[in-house]
Short mmCIF file of C-alpha atoms in Angstrom, two decimals:
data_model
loop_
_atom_site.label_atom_id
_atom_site.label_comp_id
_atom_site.label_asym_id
_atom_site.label_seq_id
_atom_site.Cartn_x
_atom_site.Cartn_y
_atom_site.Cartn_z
CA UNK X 1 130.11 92.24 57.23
CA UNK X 2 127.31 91.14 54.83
CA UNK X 3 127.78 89.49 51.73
CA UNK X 4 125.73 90.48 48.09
CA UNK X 5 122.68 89.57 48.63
CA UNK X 6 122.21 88.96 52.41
CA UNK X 7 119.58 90.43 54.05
CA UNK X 8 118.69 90.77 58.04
CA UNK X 9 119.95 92.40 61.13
CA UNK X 10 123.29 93.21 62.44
CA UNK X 11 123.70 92.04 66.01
CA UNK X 12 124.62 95.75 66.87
CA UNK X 13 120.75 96.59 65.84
CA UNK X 14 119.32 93.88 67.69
CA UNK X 15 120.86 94.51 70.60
CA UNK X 16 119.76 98.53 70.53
CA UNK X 17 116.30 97.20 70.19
CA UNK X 18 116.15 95.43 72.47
CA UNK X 19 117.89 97.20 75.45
CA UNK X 20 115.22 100.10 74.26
CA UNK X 21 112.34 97.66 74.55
CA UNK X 22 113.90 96.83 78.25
CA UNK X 23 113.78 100.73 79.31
CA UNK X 24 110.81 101.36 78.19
CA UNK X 25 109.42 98.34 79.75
CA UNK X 26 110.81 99.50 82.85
CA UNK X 27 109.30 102.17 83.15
CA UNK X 28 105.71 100.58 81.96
CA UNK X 29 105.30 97.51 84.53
CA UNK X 30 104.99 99.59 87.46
CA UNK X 31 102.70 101.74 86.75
CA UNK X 32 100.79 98.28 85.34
CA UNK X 33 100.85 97.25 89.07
CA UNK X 34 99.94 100.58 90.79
CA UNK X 35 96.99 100.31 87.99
CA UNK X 36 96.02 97.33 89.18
CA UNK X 37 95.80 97.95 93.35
CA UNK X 38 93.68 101.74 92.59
CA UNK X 39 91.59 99.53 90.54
CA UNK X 40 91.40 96.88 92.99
CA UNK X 41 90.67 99.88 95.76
CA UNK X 42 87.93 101.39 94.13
CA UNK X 43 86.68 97.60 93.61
CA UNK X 44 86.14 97.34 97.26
CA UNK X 45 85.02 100.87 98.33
CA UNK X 46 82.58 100.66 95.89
CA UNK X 47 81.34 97.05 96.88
CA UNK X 48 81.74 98.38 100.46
CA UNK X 49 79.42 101.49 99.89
CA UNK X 50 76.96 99.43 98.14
CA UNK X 51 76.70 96.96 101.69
CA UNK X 52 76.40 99.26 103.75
CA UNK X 53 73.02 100.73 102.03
CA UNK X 54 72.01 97.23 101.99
CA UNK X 55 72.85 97.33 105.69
CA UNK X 56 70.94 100.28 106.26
CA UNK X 57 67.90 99.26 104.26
CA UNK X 58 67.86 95.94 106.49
CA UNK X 59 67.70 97.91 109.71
CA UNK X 60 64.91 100.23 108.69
CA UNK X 61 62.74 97.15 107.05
CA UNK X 62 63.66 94.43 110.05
CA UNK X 63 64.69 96.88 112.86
CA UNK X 64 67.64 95.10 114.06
CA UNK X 65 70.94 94.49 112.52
CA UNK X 66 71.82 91.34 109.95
CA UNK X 67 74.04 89.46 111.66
CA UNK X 68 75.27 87.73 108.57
CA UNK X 69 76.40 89.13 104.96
CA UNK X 70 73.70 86.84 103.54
CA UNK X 71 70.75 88.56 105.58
CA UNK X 72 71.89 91.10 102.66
CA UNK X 73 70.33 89.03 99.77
CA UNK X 74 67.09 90.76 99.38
CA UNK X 75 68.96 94.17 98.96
CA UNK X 76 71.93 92.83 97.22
CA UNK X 77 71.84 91.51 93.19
CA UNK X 78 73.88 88.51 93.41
CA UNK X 79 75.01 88.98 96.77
CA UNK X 80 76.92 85.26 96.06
CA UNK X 81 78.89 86.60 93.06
CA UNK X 82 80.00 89.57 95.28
CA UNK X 83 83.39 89.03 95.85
CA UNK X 84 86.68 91.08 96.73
CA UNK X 85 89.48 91.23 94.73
CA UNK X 86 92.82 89.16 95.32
CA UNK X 87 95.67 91.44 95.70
CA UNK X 88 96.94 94.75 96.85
CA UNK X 89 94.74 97.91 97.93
CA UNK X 90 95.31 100.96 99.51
CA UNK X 91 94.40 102.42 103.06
CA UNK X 92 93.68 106.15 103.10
CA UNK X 93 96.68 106.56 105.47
CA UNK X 94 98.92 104.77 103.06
CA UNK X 95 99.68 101.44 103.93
CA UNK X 96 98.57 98.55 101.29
CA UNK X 97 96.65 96.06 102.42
CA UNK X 98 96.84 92.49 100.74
CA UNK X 99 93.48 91.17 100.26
CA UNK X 100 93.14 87.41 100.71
CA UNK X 101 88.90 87.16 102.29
CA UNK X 102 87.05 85.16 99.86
CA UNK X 103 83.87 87.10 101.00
CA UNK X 104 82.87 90.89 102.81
CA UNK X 105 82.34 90.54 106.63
CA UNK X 106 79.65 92.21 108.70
CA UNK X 107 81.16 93.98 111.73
CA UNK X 108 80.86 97.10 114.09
CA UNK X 109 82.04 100.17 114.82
CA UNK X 110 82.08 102.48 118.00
CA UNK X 111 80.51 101.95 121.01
CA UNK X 112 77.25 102.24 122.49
CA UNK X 113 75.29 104.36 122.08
CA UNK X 114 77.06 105.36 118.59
CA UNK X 115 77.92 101.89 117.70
CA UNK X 116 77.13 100.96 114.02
CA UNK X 117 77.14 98.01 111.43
CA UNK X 118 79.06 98.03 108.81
CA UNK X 119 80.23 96.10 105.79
CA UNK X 120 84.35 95.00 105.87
CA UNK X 121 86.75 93.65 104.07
CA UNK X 122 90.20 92.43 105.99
CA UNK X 123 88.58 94.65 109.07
CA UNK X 124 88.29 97.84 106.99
CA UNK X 125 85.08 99.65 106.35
CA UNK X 126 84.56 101.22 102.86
CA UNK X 127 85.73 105.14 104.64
CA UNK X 128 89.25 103.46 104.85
CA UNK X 129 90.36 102.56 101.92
CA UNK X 130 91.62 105.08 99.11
CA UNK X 131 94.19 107.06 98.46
#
Protein backbone atom coordinates (compact mmCIF):
# COMPACT_ATOMS: atom_id res chain seq x y z
CA UNK A 1 0.00 0.00 0.00
CA UNK A 2 1.29 3.58 -0.53
CA UNK A 3 1.35 6.14 1.92
CA UNK A 4 0.16 10.21 1.25
CA UNK A 5 2.45 11.38 -0.70
CA UNK A 6 4.50 8.46 -2.15
CA UNK A 7 5.03 8.27 -5.53
CA UNK A 8 6.54 5.29 -7.90
CA UNK A 9 5.73 1.85 -9.06
CA UNK A 10 4.06 -1.06 -7.55
CA UNK A 11 6.10 -4.20 -7.96
CA UNK A 12 2.93 -5.75 -9.68
CA UNK A 13 3.58 -2.97 -12.61
CA UNK A 14 7.10 -3.57 -12.85
CA UNK A 15 6.94 -6.90 -13.18
CA UNK A 16 4.08 -6.64 -16.21
CA UNK A 17 6.58 -4.46 -17.89
CA UNK A 18 8.92 -6.17 -17.88
CA UNK A 19 7.74 -9.77 -18.72
CA UNK A 20 6.11 -7.65 -21.85
CA UNK A 21 9.51 -6.20 -22.72
CA UNK A 22 10.80 -10.09 -22.52
CA UNK A 23 8.01 -11.28 -25.20
CA UNK A 24 8.41 -8.87 -27.30
CA UNK A 25 12.07 -9.21 -27.23
CA UNK A 26 11.59 -12.68 -28.05
CA UNK A 27 10.16 -12.40 -30.76
CA UNK A 28 12.64 -9.41 -32.07
CA UNK A 29 16.26 -11.11 -31.63
CA UNK A 30 15.71 -13.65 -34.14
CA UNK A 31 14.71 -12.07 -36.76
CA UNK A 32 17.91 -9.57 -35.69
CA UNK A 33 20.04 -12.69 -36.49
CA UNK A 34 18.31 -14.00 -39.68
CA UNK A 35 18.85 -10.07 -40.64
CA UNK A 36 22.15 -10.32 -40.14
CA UNK A 37 23.21 -13.83 -42.24
CA UNK A 38 20.76 -12.44 -45.63
CA UNK A 39 22.78 -9.42 -45.16
CA UNK A 40 25.91 -11.17 -44.75
CA UNK A 41 24.74 -13.44 -48.01
CA UNK A 42 24.13 -10.78 -50.26
CA UNK A 43 27.63 -9.35 -48.86
CA UNK A 44 29.37 -12.17 -50.51
CA UNK A 45 27.34 -12.83 -53.72
CA UNK A 46 27.72 -9.48 -54.46
CA UNK A 47 31.60 -9.36 -53.73
CA UNK A 48 31.59 -12.75 -55.54
CA UNK A 49 29.85 -11.36 -58.78
CA UNK A 50 32.02 -8.42 -58.77
CA UNK A 51 35.42 -11.09 -58.94
CA UNK A 52 34.39 -12.91 -61.23
CA UNK A 53 34.07 -9.85 -63.88
CA UNK A 54 37.38 -8.97 -62.65
CA UNK A 55 38.23 -12.57 -63.50
CA UNK A 56 36.85 -12.35 -66.78
CA UNK A 57 38.33 -9.00 -67.69
CA UNK A 58 41.87 -10.58 -66.70
CA UNK A 59 41.45 -13.42 -69.16
CA UNK A 60 40.41 -11.33 -72.12
CA UNK A 61 43.33 -8.54 -71.38
CA UNK A 62 46.23 -11.33 -70.32
CA UNK A 63 44.74 -14.48 -72.00
CA UNK A 64 45.33 -16.85 -69.29
CA UNK A 65 43.83 -17.17 -65.93
CA UNK A 66 45.13 -15.14 -62.54
CA UNK A 67 46.30 -17.56 -60.51
CA UNK A 68 46.09 -15.40 -57.46
CA UNK A 69 43.16 -13.02 -56.04
CA UNK A 70 45.74 -10.21 -56.21
CA UNK A 71 46.35 -10.60 -60.11
CA UNK A 72 42.73 -8.93 -59.58
CA UNK A 73 44.10 -5.47 -58.46
CA UNK A 74 43.97 -3.64 -61.68
CA UNK A 75 40.18 -4.54 -62.04
CA UNK A 76 39.36 -4.46 -58.44
CA UNK A 77 39.07 -0.85 -56.23
CA UNK A 78 40.72 -1.81 -53.14
CA UNK A 79 41.02 -5.30 -53.84
CA UNK A 80 42.99 -5.32 -50.10
CA UNK A 81 39.95 -3.89 -48.25
CA UNK A 82 37.79 -6.63 -49.94
CA UNK A 83 36.94 -8.81 -47.35
CA UNK A 84 34.11 -11.43 -46.41
CA UNK A 85 32.04 -11.16 -43.67
CA UNK A 86 32.48 -13.19 -40.28
CA UNK A 87 29.47 -15.18 -39.60
CA UNK A 88 26.58 -17.11 -40.95
CA UNK A 89 25.33 -17.20 -44.75
CA UNK A 90 23.12 -19.12 -46.63
CA UNK A 91 23.57 -21.82 -49.47
CA UNK A 92 20.83 -21.82 -52.11
CA UNK A 93 20.00 -25.42 -51.03
CA UNK A 94 19.63 -24.34 -47.46
CA UNK A 95 22.35 -25.17 -45.36
CA UNK A 96 24.29 -22.08 -43.57
CA UNK A 97 27.60 -21.84 -44.02
CA UNK A 98 29.86 -20.17 -41.24
CA UNK A 99 32.26 -17.93 -42.80
CA UNK A 100 35.68 -17.80 -41.12
CA UNK A 101 38.31 -16.95 -44.70
CA UNK A 102 39.93 -13.75 -44.03
CA UNK A 103 40.14 -13.27 -47.88
CA UNK A 104 38.09 -14.65 -51.43
CA UNK A 105 39.96 -17.62 -53.08
CA UNK A 106 40.51 -18.16 -56.78
CA UNK A 107 39.45 -21.68 -57.82
CA UNK A 108 37.85 -23.83 -60.68
CA UNK A 109 35.04 -25.34 -61.81
CA UNK A 110 34.25 -28.28 -64.28
CA UNK A 111 36.45 -30.00 -66.29
CA UNK A 112 38.17 -29.63 -69.42
CA UNK A 113 37.14 -28.47 -71.89
CA UNK A 114 34.30 -26.48 -69.81
CA UNK A 115 36.47 -25.85 -66.91
CA UNK A 116 36.28 -22.21 -65.56
CA UNK A 117 37.80 -19.74 -62.91
CA UNK A 118 36.01 -18.47 -60.51
CA UNK A 119 36.01 -16.32 -57.42
CA UNK A 120 35.13 -18.40 -53.80
CA UNK A 121 34.54 -17.97 -50.59
CA UNK A 122 34.70 -21.27 -48.10
CA UNK A 123 34.68 -23.26 -51.71
CA UNK A 124 31.44 -21.63 -52.92
CA UNK A 125 31.14 -19.61 -56.05
CA UNK A 126 28.84 -16.50 -55.97
CA UNK A 127 25.72 -18.98 -57.98
CA UNK A 128 25.63 -20.80 -54.53
CA UNK A 129 24.84 -18.79 -52.09
CA UNK A 130 21.21 -17.26 -51.50
CA UNK A 131 18.22 -18.20 -50.47
Amino acid sequence: MRGLGERGFTMLEVLITVTILGIIASFAVPRFANATSLANTAKVQSDLAALDAAITMYEIEKGEAPEDINDLSPYVMDLGKLKPPKGTCYLKDGDPVVVDDTSYSIGTTGTSPNKLTRAMCEGHTAGEFGR
